[in-house]
């Protein structure tokens, strides 16, 4: 049995109850097979893959918090410190009822390769809780964040582990978490990113994942003789990533016509009104029915359906496994020429394969959504040197990083005879960097 198959069999056996994690590991190991096969003896002798798939540590803790009526609730908190071969652990915190260890292991594992692709010195980690911020008051969210950080603070720090936001964790939550860390430790340090602009946050961090996704897309399209200008785009999600992907797509001349949340989706034939979307989602924290109420020409539909809309390019920006094989077939039948992941692993393995086999350009989140973590690393740099860079400077760096990632994954795919397979290119380029660092640092 090949080394990759051996490790996959063992991972499947040990983690059978964590399907998202198995999906992520399978995708990565299958696509680095060619590199591993060429170095099989060397890698096997130091158990490189076994060490890569096993997190350095997972911290699980109880988070008791009190609601506005005085009732006490208990959630589960987690931090998965996956791999720090190339820098301090770095990856977001997710607050969503679906959070369990398997989701955070998948996200932390993906983060290792994503962070390596940014070219910046950051390792992989992820954390969060099964807390649901929907419908909670600001005071309840604050008490929860304070309780969460009261345990987490022991394990994080500017040179150890630097969390950030993710689903359910935006500027409000990061502010509360940072405040509690400072209160407990009295240390004013860049141990969280996505902070407010008045207390160490970076300009463009809020926009970075969505903007970065579009910079990346621009470059991939250029490499393939296509362009965004005039293209109709389908976008899912209505959160941080989706909103700024829509904004940048418009700035680059494209027309995004959809967005969605966990209740339903919008089709707006005139193009999404991004100012209205921000008002509904960032200010009012309301449902998309409010968007429809203000836009008579737009349609609102309950449930899923974004991928049924005819588009040139699709940007899944909500959550994992939201684009299935049936969706991929519909997109292709409707003439879609490219799918660029804004969320983490939003496309199922079967859908990815279908798109790749049918000539639809496809880039994985670990490459195309790396702009968020890259700008977080730029925030860390600014915090370390106690300086604040201009929006233009951060945006220029972000752009260059995203163009660079597109070129790197394209070249890596081509080098191993898989031209245009950006999944393989991203996994191989990320793996080569991390593997080299792990090999140099000895067995640990
Ligand atoms: P937000 O919480 O800001 O927005 C998430 C959006 O997706 C919301 O519209 C939410 O709906 C919807 N959504 C979430 N879960 C589900 C679900 N189970 N079913 C249907 N819709 C759902 O999160 P982000 O925009 O920050 O994150 C979106 C994705 O991008 C995630 O996969 C995240 O890991 C990834 N990502 C985020 C980065 C960042 O910088 N923020 C960086 C890189 C990747 P509702 O409004 O109803 O909650």
Short mmCIF file of C-alpha atoms and ligand atoms in Angstrom, two decimals:
data_model
loop_
_atom_site.label_atom_id
_atom_site.label_comp_id
_atom_site.label_asym_id
_atom_site.label_seq_id
_atom_site.Cartn_x
_atom_site.Cartn_y
_atom_site.Cartn_z
CA UNK A 1 0.00 0.00 0.00
CA UNK A 2 1.35 3.46 -0.83
CA UNK A 3 2.28 5.81 2.03
CA UNK A 4 -0.61 8.17 1.19
CA UNK A 5 -3.13 5.29 1.21
CA UNK A 6 -1.75 3.98 4.48
CA UNK A 7 -2.13 7.36 6.18
CA UNK A 8 -5.58 7.93 4.67
CA UNK A 9 -6.74 4.54 5.96
CA UNK A 10 -5.48 5.34 9.44
CA UNK A 11 -7.05 8.84 9.42
CA UNK A 12 -10.38 7.36 8.30
CA UNK A 13 -10.28 4.75 11.01
CA UNK A 14 -9.38 7.17 13.81
CA UNK A 15 -11.73 10.01 12.83
CA UNK A 16 -14.76 8.23 11.41
CA UNK A 17 -17.13 10.56 13.27
CA UNK A 18 -15.64 13.73 11.70
CA UNK A 19 -16.76 13.74 8.03
CA UNK A 20 -15.67 17.32 7.24
CA UNK A 21 -12.18 16.60 8.56
CA UNK A 22 -11.95 13.39 6.51
CA UNK A 23 -13.08 15.32 3.42
CA UNK A 24 -10.36 17.96 3.89
CA UNK A 25 -7.59 15.44 4.55
CA UNK A 26 -8.65 13.28 1.61
CA UNK A 27 -8.58 16.26 -0.76
CA UNK A 28 -5.14 17.37 0.37
CA UNK A 29 -3.46 13.94 0.53
CA UNK A 30 -4.90 12.82 -2.81
CA UNK A 31 -3.57 15.90 -4.51
CA UNK A 32 -0.07 15.80 -3.02
CA UNK A 33 0.25 12.10 -3.85
CA UNK A 34 2.65 12.82 -6.71
CA UNK A 35 5.06 14.70 -4.39
CA UNK A 36 4.81 12.12 -1.61
CA UNK A 37 5.33 9.19 -3.98
CA UNK A 38 8.54 10.80 -5.21
CA UNK A 39 9.85 11.11 -1.62
CA UNK A 40 8.12 8.12 -0.07
CA UNK A 41 11.03 6.64 1.87
CA UNK A 42 12.24 9.96 3.25
CA UNK A 43 8.79 11.08 4.38
CA UNK A 44 7.76 7.70 5.75
CA UNK A 45 10.94 7.33 7.84
CA UNK A 46 10.09 10.47 9.83
CA UNK A 47 6.29 9.90 9.81
CA UNK A 48 5.85 13.25 8.10
CA UNK A 49 2.24 12.71 7.03
CA UNK A 50 1.16 11.19 10.35
CA UNK A 51 2.55 14.29 12.10
CA UNK A 52 0.94 16.61 9.56
CA UNK A 53 -2.57 15.20 9.99
CA UNK A 54 -2.48 15.15 13.80
CA UNK A 55 -2.97 18.58 15.49
CA UNK A 56 -0.20 19.72 17.85
CA UNK A 57 -2.94 20.00 20.46
CA UNK A 58 -6.67 20.60 20.89
CA UNK A 59 -7.90 22.60 23.85
CA UNK A 60 -11.55 22.09 24.84
CA UNK A 61 -13.20 24.05 27.59
CA UNK A 62 -16.49 24.92 29.26
CA UNK A 63 -17.93 28.40 28.63
CA UNK A 64 -20.65 29.35 31.15
CA UNK A 65 -22.44 32.66 30.48
CA UNK A 66 -25.51 34.43 31.79
CA UNK A 67 -28.32 35.73 29.55
CA UNK A 68 -30.23 38.97 30.09
CA UNK A 69 -32.86 37.19 32.19
CA UNK A 70 -30.23 35.82 34.57
CA UNK A 71 -30.32 32.25 33.24
CA UNK A 72 -26.95 30.51 32.98
CA UNK A 73 -26.01 28.62 29.78
CA UNK A 74 -23.02 26.41 29.10
CA UNK A 75 -21.34 26.20 25.68
CA UNK A 76 -18.28 24.33 24.49
CA UNK A 77 -15.17 26.27 23.54
CA UNK A 78 -12.28 24.97 21.43
CA UNK A 79 -8.91 25.94 20.07
CA UNK A 80 -7.18 23.60 17.64
CA UNK A 81 -3.47 24.45 17.46
CA UNK A 82 -2.66 22.48 14.38
CA UNK A 83 0.82 23.20 13.10
CA UNK A 84 3.34 25.96 13.87
CA UNK A 85 6.19 24.89 11.60
CA UNK A 86 6.31 28.23 9.77
CA UNK A 87 4.95 30.67 12.36
CA UNK A 88 2.60 31.16 15.34
CA UNK A 89 -0.76 29.38 15.05
CA UNK A 90 -3.16 31.61 13.12
CA UNK A 91 -6.80 31.10 12.20
CA UNK A 92 -10.24 32.39 13.05
CA UNK A 93 -12.80 31.70 15.73
CA UNK A 94 -16.23 30.48 14.62
CA UNK A 95 -19.37 30.90 16.73
CA UNK A 96 -22.14 28.77 15.22
CA UNK A 97 -24.39 26.02 16.61
CA UNK A 98 -22.88 23.52 14.12
CA UNK A 99 -19.39 23.89 15.62
CA UNK A 100 -17.82 20.71 16.96
CA UNK A 101 -14.30 19.36 17.00
CA UNK A 102 -14.47 17.87 13.48
CA UNK A 103 -15.39 21.20 11.84
CA UNK A 104 -12.54 22.98 13.62
CA UNK A 105 -10.07 20.24 12.73
CA UNK A 106 -11.01 20.54 9.06
CA UNK A 107 -10.67 24.31 9.19
CA UNK A 108 -7.38 24.19 11.11
CA UNK A 109 -5.92 21.63 8.72
CA UNK A 110 -6.87 23.73 5.67
CA UNK A 111 -5.43 26.78 7.39
CA UNK A 112 -1.92 25.27 7.45
CA UNK A 113 -1.69 25.23 3.65
CA UNK A 114 -3.56 28.48 3.15
CA UNK A 115 -1.23 30.32 5.48
CA UNK A 116 1.80 28.81 3.76
CA UNK A 117 0.50 30.10 0.40
CA UNK A 118 0.36 33.68 1.67
CA UNK A 119 4.21 33.62 1.90
CA UNK A 120 3.88 35.14 5.40
CA UNK A 121 5.19 33.48 8.61
CA UNK A 122 1.98 32.03 10.08
CA UNK A 123 1.09 28.49 11.17
CA UNK A 124 -2.35 26.86 11.15
CA UNK A 125 -5.03 26.90 13.84
CA UNK A 126 -8.76 27.40 14.32
CA UNK A 127 -11.19 27.68 17.20
CA UNK A 128 -14.68 28.61 18.24
CA UNK A 129 -17.79 27.55 20.03
CA UNK A 130 -21.28 26.15 19.49
CA UNK A 131 -22.63 29.50 20.76
CA UNK A 132 -25.19 31.08 18.39
CA UNK A 133 -24.95 34.91 18.33
CA UNK A 134 -28.23 35.20 16.35
CA UNK A 135 -30.90 36.97 18.35
CA UNK A 136 -28.59 37.70 21.32
CA UNK A 137 -28.28 41.19 22.75
CA UNK A 138 -24.95 43.03 22.67
CA UNK A 139 -24.67 42.49 26.44
CA UNK A 140 -25.18 38.74 26.06
CA UNK A 141 -22.59 38.53 23.28
CA UNK A 142 -20.18 40.51 25.47
CA UNK A 143 -20.67 38.22 28.47
CA UNK A 144 -20.18 35.17 26.28
CA UNK A 145 -17.00 36.59 24.71
CA UNK A 146 -15.63 37.47 28.15
CA UNK A 147 -16.31 33.97 29.44
CA UNK A 148 -14.73 32.44 26.32
CA UNK A 149 -11.55 34.52 26.63
CA UNK A 150 -11.32 33.88 30.38
CA UNK A 151 -10.27 30.36 29.45
CA UNK A 152 -8.66 30.91 26.05
CA UNK A 153 -6.22 33.59 27.22
CA UNK A 154 -3.96 30.94 28.77
CA UNK A 155 -3.17 29.46 25.37
CA UNK A 156 -2.84 32.45 23.01
CA UNK A 157 -0.41 35.37 22.57
CA UNK A 158 1.21 37.51 19.90
CA UNK A 159 4.03 34.98 19.33
CA UNK A 160 2.07 31.85 20.23
CA UNK A 161 -1.38 31.80 18.67
CA UNK A 162 -3.25 34.71 17.12
CA UNK A 163 -6.99 34.09 16.51
CA UNK A 164 -9.29 36.26 14.37
CA UNK A 165 -12.93 36.27 13.19
CA UNK A 166 -14.88 33.74 11.14
CA UNK A 167 -18.58 32.86 10.91
CA UNK A 168 -20.41 34.60 13.76
CA UNK A 169 -17.29 36.46 14.91
CA UNK A 170 -16.92 39.96 13.48
CA UNK A 171 -15.64 43.31 14.73
CA UNK A 172 -18.01 43.40 17.72
CA UNK A 173 -16.93 40.00 19.03
CA UNK A 174 -13.21 40.61 18.39
CA UNK A 175 -13.49 43.86 20.38
CA UNK A 176 -15.05 42.09 23.38
CA UNK A 177 -12.51 39.26 23.21
CA UNK A 178 -9.56 41.66 23.00
CA UNK A 179 -10.90 43.74 25.90
CA UNK A 180 -11.11 40.68 28.13
CA UNK A 181 -7.60 39.48 27.22
CA UNK A 182 -6.20 42.89 28.11
CA UNK A 183 -8.17 43.02 31.34
CA UNK A 184 -6.87 39.63 32.51
CA UNK A 185 -3.25 39.92 31.40
CA UNK A 186 -2.70 43.72 31.39
CA UNK A 187 -0.76 43.08 28.19
CA UNK A 188 -1.53 45.29 25.19
CA UNK A 189 -0.41 43.05 22.35
CA UNK A 190 -1.49 41.94 18.90
CA UNK A 191 -2.85 38.58 20.04
CA UNK A 192 -6.03 38.90 17.94
CA UNK A 193 -6.55 40.30 14.45
CA UNK A 194 -9.59 41.98 12.94
CA UNK A 195 -9.44 44.53 15.74
CA UNK A 196 -11.14 47.93 15.53
CA UNK A 197 -9.19 50.70 13.82
CA UNK A 198 -8.81 52.67 17.05
CA UNK A 199 -7.08 49.81 18.90
CA UNK A 200 -4.58 48.21 16.58
CA UNK A 201 -6.72 46.97 13.70
CA UNK A 202 -5.52 47.24 10.11
CA UNK A 203 -7.22 49.23 7.40
CA UNK A 204 -8.68 46.90 4.73
CA UNK A 205 -8.85 43.88 7.11
CA UNK A 206 -12.66 44.00 7.07
CA UNK A 207 -12.71 43.98 3.27
CA UNK A 208 -9.69 41.71 2.81
CA UNK A 209 -11.21 38.27 2.25
CA UNK A 210 -13.81 39.47 -0.25
CA UNK A 211 -11.48 41.90 -2.03
CA UNK A 212 -8.71 39.30 -2.07
CA UNK A 213 -11.06 36.74 -3.61
CA UNK A 214 -11.73 39.08 -6.51
CA UNK A 215 -8.04 40.01 -6.98
CA UNK A 216 -7.27 36.30 -7.11
CA UNK A 217 -10.09 35.72 -9.61
CA UNK A 218 -8.85 38.58 -11.80
CA UNK A 219 -5.43 36.94 -12.06
CA UNK A 220 -6.74 33.41 -12.70
CA UNK A 221 -9.03 34.76 -15.42
CA UNK A 222 -6.13 36.64 -16.96
CA UNK A 223 -4.06 33.43 -17.05
CA UNK A 224 -6.97 31.82 -18.91
CA UNK A 225 -7.73 34.63 -21.34
CA UNK A 226 -10.98 35.68 -19.63
CA UNK A 227 -12.07 38.79 -17.72
CA UNK A 228 -14.49 39.94 -15.06
CA UNK A 229 -15.59 43.11 -16.79
CA UNK A 230 -19.24 42.73 -17.81
CA UNK A 231 -19.58 39.26 -16.22
CA UNK A 232 -22.71 38.24 -14.32
CA UNK A 233 -21.80 36.70 -10.94
CA UNK A 234 -23.68 34.51 -8.48
CA UNK A 235 -22.56 34.97 -4.87
CA UNK A 236 -23.80 33.05 -1.83
CA UNK A 237 -23.68 34.34 1.75
CA UNK A 238 -24.41 37.81 3.05
CA UNK A 239 -21.69 38.09 5.67
CA UNK A 240 -18.22 39.55 5.76
CA UNK A 241 -16.79 37.62 2.82
CA UNK A 242 -19.84 37.88 0.55
CA UNK A 243 -20.43 41.60 1.09
CA UNK A 244 -16.90 42.66 0.18
CA UNK A 245 -16.67 40.16 -2.67
CA UNK A 246 -19.80 41.78 -4.13
CA UNK A 247 -18.37 45.27 -3.57
CA UNK A 248 -15.06 44.50 -5.29
CA UNK A 249 -16.72 42.58 -8.13
CA UNK A 250 -18.76 45.71 -8.88
CA UNK A 251 -15.65 47.89 -8.73
CA UNK A 252 -14.04 45.58 -11.30
CA UNK A 253 -16.97 45.92 -13.68
CA UNK A 254 -18.86 42.70 -12.93
CA UNK A 255 -22.53 42.39 -11.96
CA UNK A 256 -23.25 40.23 -8.89
CA UNK A 257 -26.97 39.39 -8.87
CA UNK A 258 -27.42 37.09 -5.86
CA UNK A 259 -26.68 36.72 -2.14
CA UNK A 260 -28.06 34.44 0.59
CA UNK A 261 -28.27 33.81 4.32
CA UNK A 262 -29.28 30.82 6.40
CA UNK A 263 -33.00 31.52 5.75
CA UNK A 264 -33.18 32.31 2.05
CA UNK A 265 -31.68 34.00 -0.98
CA UNK A 266 -32.01 37.09 -3.16
CA UNK A 267 -31.99 37.42 -6.93
CA UNK A 268 -31.63 41.06 -7.90
CA UNK A 269 -31.57 41.39 -11.71
CA UNK A 270 -30.39 45.00 -11.46
CA UNK A 271 -27.31 43.94 -9.48
CA UNK A 272 -27.01 43.72 -5.70
CA UNK A 273 -27.30 47.08 -3.93
CA UNK A 274 -24.26 46.68 -1.68
CA UNK A 275 -25.00 49.75 0.47
CA UNK A 276 -28.44 48.33 1.25
CA UNK A 277 -26.99 44.87 1.93
CA UNK A 278 -24.51 46.38 4.41
CA UNK A 279 -27.32 48.28 6.12
CA UNK A 280 -29.43 45.11 6.47
CA UNK A 281 -26.63 42.77 7.56
CA UNK A 282 -23.92 44.89 9.23
CA UNK A 283 -26.05 47.54 10.90
CA UNK A 284 -29.49 46.01 11.54
CA UNK A 285 -28.28 42.38 11.70
CA UNK A 286 -31.60 41.52 9.99
CA UNK A 287 -32.82 38.90 7.49
CA UNK A 288 -32.68 39.28 3.71
CA UNK A 289 -36.44 39.80 3.59
CA UNK A 290 -35.59 43.38 4.59
CA UNK A 291 -33.41 43.72 1.48
CA UNK A 292 -36.33 42.56 -0.68
CA UNK A 293 -38.70 44.98 1.08
CA UNK A 294 -36.50 47.88 -0.04
CA UNK A 295 -35.92 46.62 -3.64
CA UNK A 296 -39.19 45.95 -5.50
CA UNK A 297 -37.42 44.40 -8.53
CA UNK A 298 -35.54 41.85 -6.44
CA UNK A 299 -36.85 38.35 -5.71
CA UNK A 300 -36.60 36.66 -2.30
CA UNK A 301 -36.82 32.87 -2.04
CA UNK A 302 -36.82 30.73 1.10
CA UNK A 303 -34.13 28.02 1.40
CA UNK A 304 -31.27 27.35 -1.02
CA UNK A 305 -31.17 28.28 -4.71
CA UNK A 306 -28.39 30.73 -5.57
CA UNK A 307 -26.71 28.27 -7.95
CA UNK A 308 -29.83 27.96 -10.12
CA UNK A 309 -29.26 31.50 -11.43
CA UNK A 310 -27.58 31.87 -14.83
CA UNK A 311 -24.11 33.35 -14.33
CA UNK A 312 -20.63 33.58 -15.82
CA UNK A 313 -18.82 33.09 -12.51
CA UNK A 314 -19.87 31.73 -9.11
CA UNK A 315 -18.51 32.68 -5.69
CA UNK A 316 -19.63 30.45 -2.80
CA UNK A 317 -19.05 32.63 0.29
CA UNK A 318 -21.29 31.17 3.02
CA UNK A 319 -20.22 27.85 4.52
CA UNK A 320 -18.84 24.34 3.91
CA UNK A 321 -20.50 21.93 1.46
CA UNK A 322 -23.04 24.45 0.19
CA UNK A 323 -22.33 23.70 -3.50
CA UNK A 324 -23.25 20.09 -4.33
CA UNK A 325 -22.88 17.93 -7.43
CA UNK A 326 -26.40 18.89 -8.58
CA UNK A 327 -25.55 22.57 -8.15
CA UNK A 328 -22.34 22.09 -10.15
CA UNK A 329 -24.29 20.43 -12.97
CA UNK A 330 -26.81 23.29 -13.00
CA UNK A 331 -24.05 25.90 -13.06
CA UNK A 332 -22.34 24.17 -15.98
CA UNK A 333 -25.61 23.76 -17.89
CA UNK A 334 -26.24 27.49 -17.43
CA UNK A 335 -22.89 28.43 -18.93
CA UNK A 336 -20.87 29.14 -15.76
CA UNK A 337 -17.16 29.33 -16.65
CA UNK A 338 -15.57 29.52 -13.19
CA UNK A 339 -16.17 28.80 -9.51
CA UNK A 340 -13.96 30.63 -7.00
CA UNK A 341 -14.35 29.68 -3.35
CA UNK A 342 -14.76 32.52 -0.84
CA UNK A 343 -15.83 30.22 1.99
CA UNK A 344 -13.79 27.30 3.31
CA UNK A 345 -14.56 24.04 1.45
CA UNK A 346 -17.99 25.21 0.21
CA UNK A 347 -17.83 22.76 -2.72
CA UNK A 348 -18.24 19.02 -2.13
CA UNK A 349 -15.53 16.69 -3.47
CA UNK A 350 -17.95 15.31 -6.12
CA UNK A 351 -18.92 18.81 -7.26
CA UNK A 352 -15.26 19.86 -7.48
CA UNK A 353 -14.42 16.85 -9.61
CA UNK A 354 -17.38 17.50 -11.90
CA UNK A 355 -16.37 21.14 -12.42
CA UNK A 356 -12.74 20.23 -13.11
CA UNK A 357 -13.71 17.42 -15.51
CA UNK A 358 -16.06 19.73 -17.40
CA UNK A 359 -13.75 22.63 -18.11
CA UNK A 360 -15.03 24.99 -15.40
CA UNK A 361 -12.19 26.96 -13.78
CA UNK A 362 -12.07 26.15 -10.07
CA UNK A 363 -9.92 27.52 -7.27
CA UNK A 364 -10.06 26.21 -3.68
CA UNK A 365 -10.69 28.48 -0.70
CA UNK A 366 -7.25 27.89 0.73
CA UNK A 367 -5.91 29.88 -2.23
CA UNK A 368 -8.75 32.20 -3.18
CA UNK A 369 -9.87 33.30 0.30
CA UNK A 370 -6.36 33.67 1.75
CA UNK A 371 -6.62 37.47 1.58
CA UNK A 372 -8.25 37.61 5.01
CA UNK A 373 -5.52 35.79 6.86
CA UNK A 374 -2.82 37.50 4.78
CA UNK A 375 -4.12 40.89 5.89
CA UNK A 376 -4.35 39.59 9.44
CA UNK A 377 -0.64 38.83 9.18
CA UNK A 378 -0.12 42.40 7.92
CA UNK A 379 -2.04 43.56 11.01
CA UNK A 380 0.40 41.52 13.14
CA UNK A 381 3.32 43.23 11.41
CA UNK A 382 1.86 46.67 12.08
CA UNK A 383 1.22 45.76 15.73
CA UNK A 384 4.79 44.51 16.14
CA UNK A 385 6.32 47.67 14.74
CA UNK A 386 3.66 49.86 16.43
CA UNK A 387 2.80 51.55 13.17
CA UNK A 388 -0.33 51.96 11.09
CA UNK A 389 -0.15 51.60 7.33
CA UNK A 390 -2.39 53.50 4.91
CA UNK A 391 -5.32 51.79 3.20
CA UNK A 392 -3.50 52.10 -0.13
CA UNK A 393 -0.41 50.37 1.23
CA UNK A 394 -2.35 47.46 2.73
CA UNK A 395 -4.53 47.09 -0.38
CA UNK A 396 -1.48 47.07 -2.64
CA UNK A 397 0.18 44.37 -0.54
CA UNK A 398 -3.05 42.34 -0.49
CA UNK A 399 -3.35 42.60 -4.25
CA UNK A 400 0.22 41.46 -4.80
CA UNK A 401 -0.19 38.55 -2.38
CA UNK A 402 -3.37 37.39 -4.14
CA UNK A 403 -1.87 37.73 -7.63
CA UNK A 404 1.17 35.87 -6.30
CA UNK A 405 -0.93 33.00 -4.94
CA UNK A 406 -2.73 32.63 -8.27
CA UNK A 407 0.62 32.43 -10.09
CA UNK A 408 2.13 30.04 -7.52
CA UNK A 409 -0.71 27.51 -7.65
CA UNK A 410 -0.81 27.71 -11.42
CA UNK A 411 2.94 27.04 -11.69
CA UNK A 412 2.88 24.22 -9.12
CA UNK A 413 0.08 22.46 -11.02
CA UNK A 414 1.96 22.81 -14.28
CA UNK A 415 5.26 21.62 -12.77
CA UNK A 416 3.63 18.32 -11.81
CA UNK A 417 1.84 17.87 -15.15
CA UNK A 418 -1.61 18.97 -13.96
CA UNK A 419 -2.00 22.31 -15.75
CA UNK A 420 -5.14 24.15 -14.66
CA UNK A 421 -5.74 21.88 -11.64
CA UNK A 422 -5.60 24.64 -9.02
CA UNK A 423 -6.65 22.31 -6.20
CA UNK A 424 -3.53 20.23 -6.75
CA UNK A 425 -1.44 23.37 -7.30
CA UNK A 426 -2.57 24.94 -4.01
CA UNK A 427 -2.11 21.78 -1.96
CA UNK A 428 1.29 20.99 -3.44
CA UNK A 429 2.70 24.51 -3.08
CA UNK A 430 1.43 24.80 0.53
CA UNK A 431 2.62 21.32 1.45
CA UNK A 432 6.12 21.76 0.01
CA UNK A 433 6.77 24.79 2.19
CA UNK A 434 5.42 23.27 5.41
CA UNK A 435 7.11 19.91 4.78
CA UNK A 436 10.48 21.56 4.27
CA UNK A 437 10.13 23.47 7.56
CA UNK A 438 9.01 20.36 9.44
CA UNK A 439 11.88 18.29 8.07
CA UNK A 440 14.40 21.00 9.02
CA UNK A 441 13.09 21.23 12.60
CA UNK A 442 13.43 17.54 13.45
CA UNK A 443 10.88 15.15 14.90
CA UNK A 444 8.47 16.78 17.31
P1 LIG B 1 -20.28 35.65 8.46
O1 LIG B 1 -20.78 35.09 9.72
O2 LIG B 1 -19.96 37.08 8.34
O3 LIG B 1 -21.29 35.31 7.26
C1 LIG B 1 -21.64 33.99 6.94
C2 LIG B 1 -22.79 34.04 5.96
O4 LIG B 1 -23.11 32.73 5.54
C3 LIG B 1 -24.05 34.61 6.58
O5 LIG B 1 -24.82 35.22 5.57
C4 LIG B 1 -24.76 33.36 7.11
O6 LIG B 1 -26.17 33.52 7.20
C5 LIG B 1 -24.40 32.35 6.05
N1 LIG B 1 -24.31 31.01 6.65
C6 LIG B 1 -23.51 30.63 7.67
N2 LIG B 1 -23.71 29.36 7.99
C7 LIG B 1 -24.66 28.92 7.14
C8 LIG B 1 -25.29 27.68 6.96
N3 LIG B 1 -24.97 26.61 7.72
N4 LIG B 1 -26.21 27.58 5.98
C9 LIG B 1 -26.54 28.65 5.21
N5 LIG B 1 -25.97 29.86 5.34
C10 LIG B 1 -25.05 29.98 6.28
O7 LIG B 1 -19.00 34.74 8.07
P2 LIG B 1 -17.84 35.07 7.04
O8 LIG B 1 -18.37 35.82 5.88
O9 LIG B 1 -16.70 35.61 7.81
O10 LIG B 1 -17.42 33.60 6.59
C11 LIG B 1 -18.02 32.94 5.48
C12 LIG B 1 -17.11 31.81 5.02
O11 LIG B 1 -15.84 32.35 4.64
C13 LIG B 1 -16.80 30.73 6.06
O12 LIG B 1 -16.62 29.50 5.40
C14 LIG B 1 -15.46 31.19 6.63
O13 LIG B 1 -14.73 30.11 7.20
C15 LIG B 1 -14.80 31.70 5.36
N6 LIG B 1 -13.70 32.63 5.56
C16 LIG B 1 -13.86 33.80 6.26
C17 LIG B 1 -12.82 34.67 6.39
C18 LIG B 1 -12.96 36.00 7.05
O14 LIG B 1 -11.99 36.79 7.00
N7 LIG B 1 -14.09 36.35 7.62
C19 LIG B 1 -11.47 34.33 5.87
C20 LIG B 1 -11.44 33.14 5.09
C21 LIG B 1 -12.51 32.32 4.98
P3 LIG B 1 -26.84 34.32 8.43
O15 LIG B 1 -26.70 35.77 8.06
O16 LIG B 1 -28.22 33.82 8.42
O17 LIG B 1 -26.05 33.94 9.63
#
